[in-house]
Coordinates of C-alpha atoms and ligand atoms in Angstrom, one line a residue:
X291 CA -5.3 30.0 -5.8
X292 CA -9.0 30.4 -5.1
X293 CA -11.4 27.5 -4.5
X294 CA -13.1 27.8 -7.9
X295 CA -9.8 27.7 -9.7
X296 CA -8.7 24.7 -7.7
X297 CA -12.0 23.0 -8.7
X298 CA -11.2 23.7 -12.3
X299 CA -8.1 21.5 -12.1
X300 CA -10.2 18.6 -13.1
X301 CA -9.4 17.9 -16.7
X302 CA -8.1 14.4 -16.7
X303 CA -10.7 11.9 -15.5
X304 CA -14.2 11.1 -16.7
X305 CA -15.3 11.1 -13.1
X306 CA -18.9 10.3 -13.7
X307 CA -18.0 7.2 -15.7
X308 CA -15.5 6.1 -13.0
X309 CA -18.1 6.6 -10.3
X310 CA -20.6 4.4 -12.2
X311 CA -18.0 1.6 -12.2
X312 CA -18.3 1.4 -8.3
X313 CA -21.6 -0.1 -7.3
X314 CA -21.1 0.7 -3.6
X315 CA -21.2 4.4 -4.3
X316 CA -25.0 4.0 -4.8
X317 CA -25.4 3.2 -1.2
X318 CA -27.1 5.5 1.3
X319 CA -25.7 5.7 4.8
X320 CA -28.1 7.1 7.4
X321 CA -30.2 8.4 4.5
X322 CA -27.3 10.3 2.9
X323 CA -25.3 9.2 -0.2
X324 CA -22.1 7.5 0.8
X325 CA -19.0 9.7 0.7
X326 CA -16.2 7.2 0.9
X327 CA -13.0 8.9 2.2
X328 CA -11.3 5.8 3.6
X329 CA -9.4 4.5 0.5
X330 CA -6.1 4.4 2.4
X331 CA -7.6 1.7 4.7
X332 CA -9.1 -0.2 1.8
X333 CA -10.3 0.9 -1.7
X334 CA -13.7 0.1 -3.1
X335 CA -13.8 -2.3 -6.0
X336 CA -14.9 -1.5 -9.5
X337 CA -17.4 -3.9 -11.3
X338 CA -14.6 -5.1 -13.5
X339 CA -12.8 -6.6 -10.5
X340 CA -16.0 -8.0 -8.9
X341 CA -17.1 -9.6 -12.1
X342 CA -13.6 -11.1 -12.8
X343 CA -13.7 -12.8 -9.4
X344 CA -17.3 -14.0 -9.9
X345 CA -16.4 -15.2 -13.5
X346 CA -13.6 -17.3 -12.1
X347 CA -15.8 -19.0 -9.5
X348 CA -18.7 -19.4 -12.0
X349 CA -16.8 -20.6 -15.0
X350 CA -13.3 -22.0 -14.4
X351 CA -12.8 -22.5 -10.7
X352 CA -10.0 -25.2 -10.3
X353 CA -6.7 -25.6 -8.6
X354 CA -3.7 -24.3 -10.5
X355 CA -0.4 -25.7 -11.9
X356 CA -1.1 -29.3 -11.1
X357 CA -4.1 -30.1 -13.3
X358 CA -4.1 -31.5 -16.9
X359 CA -7.8 -30.8 -17.3
X360 CA -9.2 -27.7 -19.0
X361 CA -10.5 -25.8 -16.0
X362 CA -7.2 -26.1 -14.2
X363 CA -5.3 -25.0 -17.3
X364 CA -7.6 -22.0 -17.7
X365 CA -7.2 -21.1 -14.0
X366 CA -3.4 -21.5 -14.3
X367 CA -3.2 -19.3 -17.4
X368 CA -5.3 -16.5 -15.7
X369 CA -3.2 -16.7 -12.5
X370 CA 0.0 -16.4 -14.4
X371 CA -1.3 -13.7 -16.8
X372 CA -2.1 -11.7 -13.7
X373 CA 1.5 -12.0 -12.5
X374 CA 2.6 -10.7 -15.9
X375 CA 0.2 -7.8 -15.7
X376 CA 1.5 -6.8 -12.3
X377 CA 5.1 -7.1 -13.5
X378 CA 4.4 -4.8 -16.4
X379 CA 2.5 -2.4 -14.2
X380 CA 5.6 -1.9 -12.0
X381 CA 8.1 -2.3 -14.9
X382 CA 9.7 -5.4 -13.3
X383 CA 12.3 -6.9 -15.6
X384 CA 10.6 -10.3 -15.3
X385 CA 7.2 -11.6 -14.1
X386 CA 9.2 -14.3 -12.3
X387 CA 10.3 -11.6 -9.8
X388 CA 6.7 -11.1 -8.7
X389 CA 5.7 -13.3 -5.8
X390 CA 2.0 -13.5 -4.8
X391 CA 1.5 -13.0 -1.1
X392 CA -1.4 -12.1 1.2
X393 CA -0.5 -8.5 1.0
X394 CA 2.1 -5.9 2.1
X395 CA 2.4 -7.4 5.6
X396 CA 3.2 -10.9 4.3
X397 CA 5.6 -9.5 1.7
X398 CA 7.6 -7.7 4.4
X399 CA 7.6 -10.8 6.7
X400 CA 8.8 -12.9 3.8
X401 CA 11.8 -10.7 3.2
X402 CA 12.5 -10.5 6.9
X403 CA 12.6 -14.3 7.3
X404 CA 14.0 -15.5 4.0
X405 CA 16.3 -12.7 3.0
X406 CA 17.5 -10.9 6.1
X407 CA 17.4 -13.3 9.0
X408 CA 20.2 -15.6 7.7
X409 CA 22.5 -12.6 7.2
X410 CA 22.1 -10.9 10.6
X411 CA 24.8 -10.9 13.3
X412 CA 24.6 -9.2 16.7
X413 CA 25.3 -5.5 16.3
X414 CA 24.1 -5.3 12.7
X415 CA 21.6 -2.6 12.0
X416 CA 18.2 -2.4 10.3
X417 CA 17.2 1.2 9.4
X418 CA 13.6 2.3 9.1
X419 CA 11.8 5.7 9.3
X420 CA 9.7 7.3 11.9
X421 CA 6.6 7.2 9.6
X422 CA 6.4 3.4 9.1
X423 CA 3.3 1.4 9.3
X424 CA 3.5 -1.3 12.0
X425 CA 4.0 -3.9 9.3
X426 CA 7.3 -2.3 8.5
X427 CA 8.3 -2.0 12.2
X428 CA 7.3 -5.2 14.0
X429 CA 8.8 -7.8 11.7
X430 CA 12.2 -6.1 12.1
X431 CA 11.8 -5.8 15.9
X432 CA 11.1 -9.5 16.1
X433 CA 14.2 -10.2 14.0
X434 CA 16.3 -8.0 16.2
X435 CA 15.1 -9.8 19.3
X436 CA 16.1 -13.1 17.8
X437 CA 19.5 -12.1 16.4
X438 CA 20.9 -9.2 18.5
X439 CA 20.6 -6.8 15.6
X440 CA 19.6 -3.2 16.3
X441 CA 16.6 -1.3 14.9
X442 CA 17.5 2.3 14.1
X443 CA 14.9 5.0 13.2
X444 CA 15.4 7.9 10.8
X445 CA 13.8 11.0 12.3
X446 CA 11.3 13.3 10.5
X447 CA 10.5 17.0 10.8
X448 CA 7.2 18.6 12.0
X449 CA 5.9 18.5 8.4
X450 CA 6.3 14.8 8.4
X451 CA 9.2 14.8 6.0
X452 CA 12.3 12.6 6.4
X453 CA 15.4 14.2 7.8
X454 CA 17.6 13.3 4.8
X455 CA 20.8 14.5 6.4
X456 CA 20.2 12.1 9.4
X457 CA 19.5 9.3 7.0
X458 CA 22.8 9.8 5.2
X459 CA 24.6 9.8 8.6
X460 CA 22.9 6.7 9.8
X461 CA 23.6 4.8 6.6
X462 CA 26.8 2.9 7.4
X463 CA 28.2 -0.5 6.6
X464 CA 26.6 -1.9 9.7
X465 CA 23.2 -1.4 8.1
X466 CA 22.0 -4.7 6.6
X467 CA 18.6 -3.4 5.3
X468 CA 16.8 -0.1 4.9
X469 CA 13.0 -0.4 5.0
X470 CA 11.1 2.7 3.9
X471 CA 7.5 3.5 3.2
X472 CA 6.9 5.1 -0.2
X473 CA 3.8 7.0 0.7
X474 CA 2.9 7.3 4.4
X475 CA -0.7 6.1 5.2
X476 CA -0.8 8.4 8.3
X477 CA 0.6 11.6 6.8
X478 CA 0.5 11.3 3.0
X479 CA 4.2 12.1 2.7
X480 CA 5.7 10.8 -0.5
X481 CA 9.3 9.8 0.3
X482 CA 12.2 10.4 -2.1
X483 CA 12.7 6.7 -2.6
X484 CA 14.9 7.1 -5.7
X485 CA 17.4 9.3 -3.8
X486 CA 17.3 7.0 -0.8
X487 CA 18.1 4.0 -3.0
X488 CA 21.0 5.9 -4.6
X489 CA 22.5 6.7 -1.2
X490 CA 22.0 3.1 0.0
X491 CA 23.3 1.7 -3.2
X492 CA 26.7 3.4 -2.6
X493 CA 27.2 1.2 0.4
X494 CA 25.5 -1.8 -1.0
X495 CA 22.6 -1.6 1.5
X496 CA 19.5 -3.4 0.2
X497 CA 16.3 -1.3 0.3
X498 CA 12.8 -2.6 0.9
X499 CA 10.0 -0.3 -0.1
X500 CA 6.5 -0.5 1.5
X501 CA 4.5 0.5 -1.5
X502 CA 1.0 -0.2 -0.1
X503 CA -0.1 3.4 -0.4
X504 CA 1.9 4.4 -3.5
X505 CA 0.4 1.9 -5.9
X506 CA -3.1 3.3 -5.9
X507 CA -1.9 6.9 -6.4
X508 CA 1.0 7.1 -8.8
X509 CA 2.9 5.1 -11.3
X510 CA 5.6 2.9 -9.8
X511 CA 8.7 1.8 -11.7
X512 CA 10.8 -0.5 -9.6
X513 CA 13.8 -0.2 -12.0
X514 CA 13.8 3.6 -11.9
X515 CA 13.4 3.6 -8.1
X516 CA 16.4 1.3 -7.8
X517 CA 15.1 -0.6 -4.8
X518 CA 15.7 -4.3 -4.0
X519 CA 12.2 -5.2 -2.8
X520 CA 8.8 -3.6 -3.4
X521 CA 5.7 -4.7 -1.3
X522 CA 2.1 -4.0 -2.0
X523 CA -1.5 -5.1 -1.4
X524 CA -4.4 -5.8 -3.8
X525 CA -7.1 -4.2 -1.7
X526 CA -5.4 -0.8 -1.5
X527 CA -5.4 -0.6 -5.3
X528 CA -9.0 -1.5 -6.1
X529 CA -8.4 -5.3 -6.1
X530 CA -9.5 -8.1 -3.7
X531 CA -8.4 -8.5 -0.1
X532 CA -6.1 -11.4 1.0
X533 CA -3.8 -10.9 -2.0
X534 CA -0.8 -8.8 -2.7
X535 CA 2.7 -9.1 -4.1
X536 CA 6.4 -8.9 -3.4
X537 CA 8.7 -7.8 -6.2
X538 CA 12.3 -8.7 -5.6
X539 CA 15.5 -8.6 -7.6
X540 CA 16.0 -12.0 -9.2
X541 CA 19.4 -12.5 -7.7
X542 CA 18.0 -12.0 -4.2
X543 CA 15.0 -14.3 -4.8
X544 CA 17.3 -16.9 -6.2
X545 CA 19.5 -17.0 -3.2
X546 CA 16.7 -16.8 -0.6
X547 CA 15.4 -19.8 1.3
X548 CA 11.7 -20.7 1.1
X549 CA 9.4 -18.9 3.5
X550 CA 7.0 -21.7 4.1
X551 CA 7.2 -25.4 3.1
X552 CA 4.5 -27.3 1.4
X553 CA 3.0 -28.2 -2.0
X554 CA 3.8 -26.2 -5.1
X555 CA 7.1 -24.9 -3.9
X556 CA 9.0 -28.1 -4.4
X557 CA 10.5 -29.9 -7.3
X558 CA 11.2 -33.2 -5.8
X559 CA 10.6 -34.6 -2.3
X560 CA 11.9 -37.7 -0.5
X561 CA 11.9 -38.2 3.2
X562 CA 15.6 -37.5 3.3
X563 CA 15.6 -34.2 1.3
X564 CA 13.5 -31.8 -0.8
X565 CA 14.5 -29.9 -3.8
X566 CA 12.9 -26.5 -4.1
X567 CA 11.3 -24.9 -7.1
X568 CA 12.7 -21.6 -8.4
X569 CA 11.1 -18.3 -7.5
X570 CA 8.3 -17.3 -7.6
X571 CA 6.9 -20.8 -7.0
X572 CA 9.5 -21.4 -4.2
X573 CA 7.7 -18.7 -2.1
X574 CA 4.1 -19.8 -2.9
X575 CA 3.6 -22.9 -0.8
X576 CA 0.1 -24.4 -0.9
X577 CA -3.0 -23.4 -2.8
X578 CA -2.8 -19.7 -3.3
X579 CA -5.6 -17.1 -3.4
X580 CA -6.3 -17.8 -7.0
X581 CA -9.5 -15.7 -7.3
X582 CA -7.7 -12.9 -5.5
X583 CA -4.7 -13.0 -7.8
X584 CA -6.9 -13.0 -10.9
X585 CA -8.9 -10.1 -9.4
X586 CA -5.8 -8.2 -8.7
X587 CA -4.9 -8.5 -12.4
X588 CA -8.3 -7.0 -13.3
X589 CA -7.6 -4.1 -10.9
X590 CA -4.3 -3.5 -12.7
X591 CA -6.1 -3.5 -16.0
X592 CA -8.6 -1.0 -14.6
X593 CA -5.9 1.4 -13.4
X594 CA -3.9 1.0 -16.6
X595 CA -6.9 2.0 -18.7
X596 CA -7.3 5.1 -16.6
X597 CA -3.6 5.9 -16.6
X598 CA -1.7 6.4 -13.3
X599 CA -0.5 9.8 -14.5
X600 CA -4.1 10.8 -14.8
X601 CA -4.9 9.4 -11.4
X602 CA -2.0 11.3 -9.8
X603 CA -3.0 14.6 -11.5
X604 CA -6.7 14.3 -10.6
X605 CA -6.0 13.4 -7.0
X606 CA -3.4 16.2 -6.7
X607 CA -6.2 18.7 -7.6
X608 CA -8.5 17.2 -5.1
X609 CA -5.8 17.3 -2.4
X610 CA -5.0 20.9 -3.1
X611 CA -8.7 21.8 -2.9
X612 CA -9.3 19.8 0.3
X613 CA -6.2 21.2 2.0
X614 CA -7.5 24.7 1.3
X615 CA -11.2 24.1 2.1
X616 CA -10.6 22.2 5.3
X617 CA -8.2 24.8 6.6
X618 CA -11.1 27.2 6.8
X619 CA -12.8 25.2 9.5
X620 CA -12.5 26.5 13.1
X621 CA -10.1 24.4 15.1
X622 CA -8.9 22.3 12.0
X623 CA -5.3 21.3 12.0
X624 CA -3.7 19.2 9.3
X625 CA -1.2 16.6 10.6
X626 CA 1.3 16.0 7.8
X627 CA 2.1 19.0 5.7
X628 CA 4.9 17.6 3.5
X629 CA 5.6 19.4 0.3
X630 CA 5.2 16.2 -1.6
X631 CA 2.0 14.5 -0.5
X632 CA -0.5 12.0 -1.9
X633 CA -4.2 12.0 -1.2
X634 CA -4.2 11.6 2.6
X635 CA -5.5 14.3 4.9
X636 CA -4.9 13.5 8.6
X637 CA -6.2 16.1 11.0
X638 CA -7.4 17.0 14.4
X639 CA -10.4 19.2 15.0
X640 CA -10.0 21.4 18.1
X641 CA -9.9 19.1 21.1
X642 CA -12.6 16.8 19.9
X643 CA -11.6 13.2 20.0
X644 CA -11.0 11.8 16.6
X645 CA -13.4 8.9 17.2
X646 CA -16.2 11.3 18.0
X647 CA -15.4 13.2 14.8
X648 CA -15.5 9.9 12.8
X649 CA -18.8 8.7 14.4
X650 CA -20.5 12.1 13.9
X651 CA -19.5 12.6 10.2
X652 CA -20.7 9.0 9.5
X653 CA -24.2 10.2 10.4
X654 CA -23.9 12.4 7.3
X655 CA -22.8 9.4 5.2
X656 CA -19.1 10.3 5.3
X657 CA -16.7 7.5 5.9
X658 CA -13.3 8.5 7.3
X659 CA -10.7 6.7 9.5
X660 CA -9.8 7.6 13.1
X661 CA -7.1 6.3 15.4
X662 CA -3.4 5.7 15.1
X663 CA -3.7 4.2 11.5
X664 CA -1.3 1.4 12.5
X665 CA 1.5 3.9 12.8
X666 CA 1.5 4.6 16.5
X667 CA 5.0 6.3 16.5
X668 CA 3.5 9.0 14.1
X669 CA 0.7 10.0 16.4
X670 CA 3.2 9.8 19.4
X671 CA 5.5 12.1 17.5
X672 CA 2.8 14.8 17.3
X673 CA 1.8 14.1 21.0
X674 CA -1.7 13.1 19.9
X675 CA -3.8 10.1 21.0
X676 CA -5.2 9.8 17.5
X677 CA -6.1 11.7 14.3
X678 CA -9.0 11.6 11.9
X679 CA -8.0 10.8 8.3
X680 CA -9.8 11.5 5.1
X681 CA -8.1 9.6 2.2
X682 CA -8.8 10.0 -1.5
X683 CA -9.4 7.6 -4.3
X684 CA -10.2 7.9 -8.0
X685 CA -13.9 8.1 -7.4
X686 CA -13.8 11.1 -5.0
X687 CA -15.1 14.5 -6.2
X688 CA -14.8 18.1 -5.1
X689 CA -18.3 17.8 -3.8
X690 CA -17.2 14.9 -1.5
X691 CA -14.8 17.3 0.1
X692 CA -17.5 20.0 0.5
X693 CA -19.7 17.4 2.2
X694 CA -16.9 16.4 4.5
X695 CA -16.2 20.1 5.3
X696 CA -19.9 20.8 6.0
X697 CA -20.1 17.8 8.2
X698 CA -17.0 18.8 10.1
X699 CA -18.4 22.3 10.6
X700 CA -21.5 20.8 12.1
X701 CA -19.3 18.7 14.5
X702 CA -17.4 21.8 15.7
X703 CA -20.8 23.6 16.1
X704 CA -22.0 20.8 18.4
X705 CA -18.9 21.2 20.6
X706 CA -18.8 25.0 20.6
Ligands
PMP149 N1 2.0 -0.3 4.8 C1 1.1 0.8 4.7 C2 1.7 2.1 4.4 C3 -0.2 0.6 4.8 O1 -1.0 1.7 4.7 C4 -0.7 -0.7 5.1 C5 -2.2 -0.9 5.3 N2 -2.9 0.1 6.1 C6 0.1 -1.7 5.2 C7 1.5 -1.5 5.1 C8 -0.3 -3.1 5.5 O2 -1.0 -3.6 4.4 P1 -1.8 -5.0 4.5 O3 -2.7 -4.9 5.8 O4 -2.7 -5.0 3.3 O5 -0.8 -6.1 4.6

């Protein structure tokens, strides 16, 4: 398909309207308009989210759940409505299965400590994949050190796709949990989570899905996926930082011990013994990030209004165009060429260090990420010290990709 026909696949979003929702896009960086291609690290926030957070602090700021006064009741209602919005967004059977956390990292640690740790015996196995973010590696390593369990890694091929045959072989009764990233932040690969859950389900192996990068790009239905836990972060999906969620099957949440002790998670306390609340309160000790949770609900509203199918279709067009356009640059090599990919383009440019690439394109107003993307085993797999990564969001345009490509061409020119 030619460039112009790829650009024509743009029927679904009112992109100018969307761009006007993001005030930061009016910024100039080194005298050039900002081209933000770092959504995988953290998305920008639309006015709706910013104003929702400001409205909370201006008009009904109060602690939740405990107060009888009006502000506290309003804050509690907004916090709980947000939980309901998130539950509907991922098609959770009940909002009581949605636990607010600080983000994906905390959600995974919560499952590691409260769900898995009490079950592990020496020799048990935890299965993860080669393309995990550190947050879906390190918590399991720590557990293995403590319990004598063993961490096993499902290999991937050169395209950055999981070796499904190996996964099937490694999936045995010894495996006590399989942790898998839905969309890789370093490669863009979309993993076949539904198939993986079916395979694991046959042996009764619980599956935790790291959904940090899937939530902003596609619709997620935890019931269709068939997983046991789904973890995500507000800031990757156009919401505030410091907030995220864990969805877990109610039977798991019910049987799990609390993660932290404190206020809010208890029903009754004496010095002899405490009785815990039911989930999700059981896992939300202390005053939570109330403004963040309410802001995350606003981000969900924003994405729902646009429609995740539209987001996915629009970004697929951008990705196809970007893949073709960038391939024309001398010395450009895409890292991560899976057939099923979301809007992440990791690459190397000749033998120029990724940090130099990132610093030089910033001079043209282009924000990309460079480094190991908190997925060191991925860059090690390709024998690279680092990659540069342009990642897409709903506000990006074909012109953003052209500007990136022009900037990269200037960089190669400097090193020629
Ligand atoms: N998993 C993936 C795939 C990610 O991209 C990230 C963030 N880069 C995380 C987990 C961790 O998310 P957070 O820092 O919001 O906890």
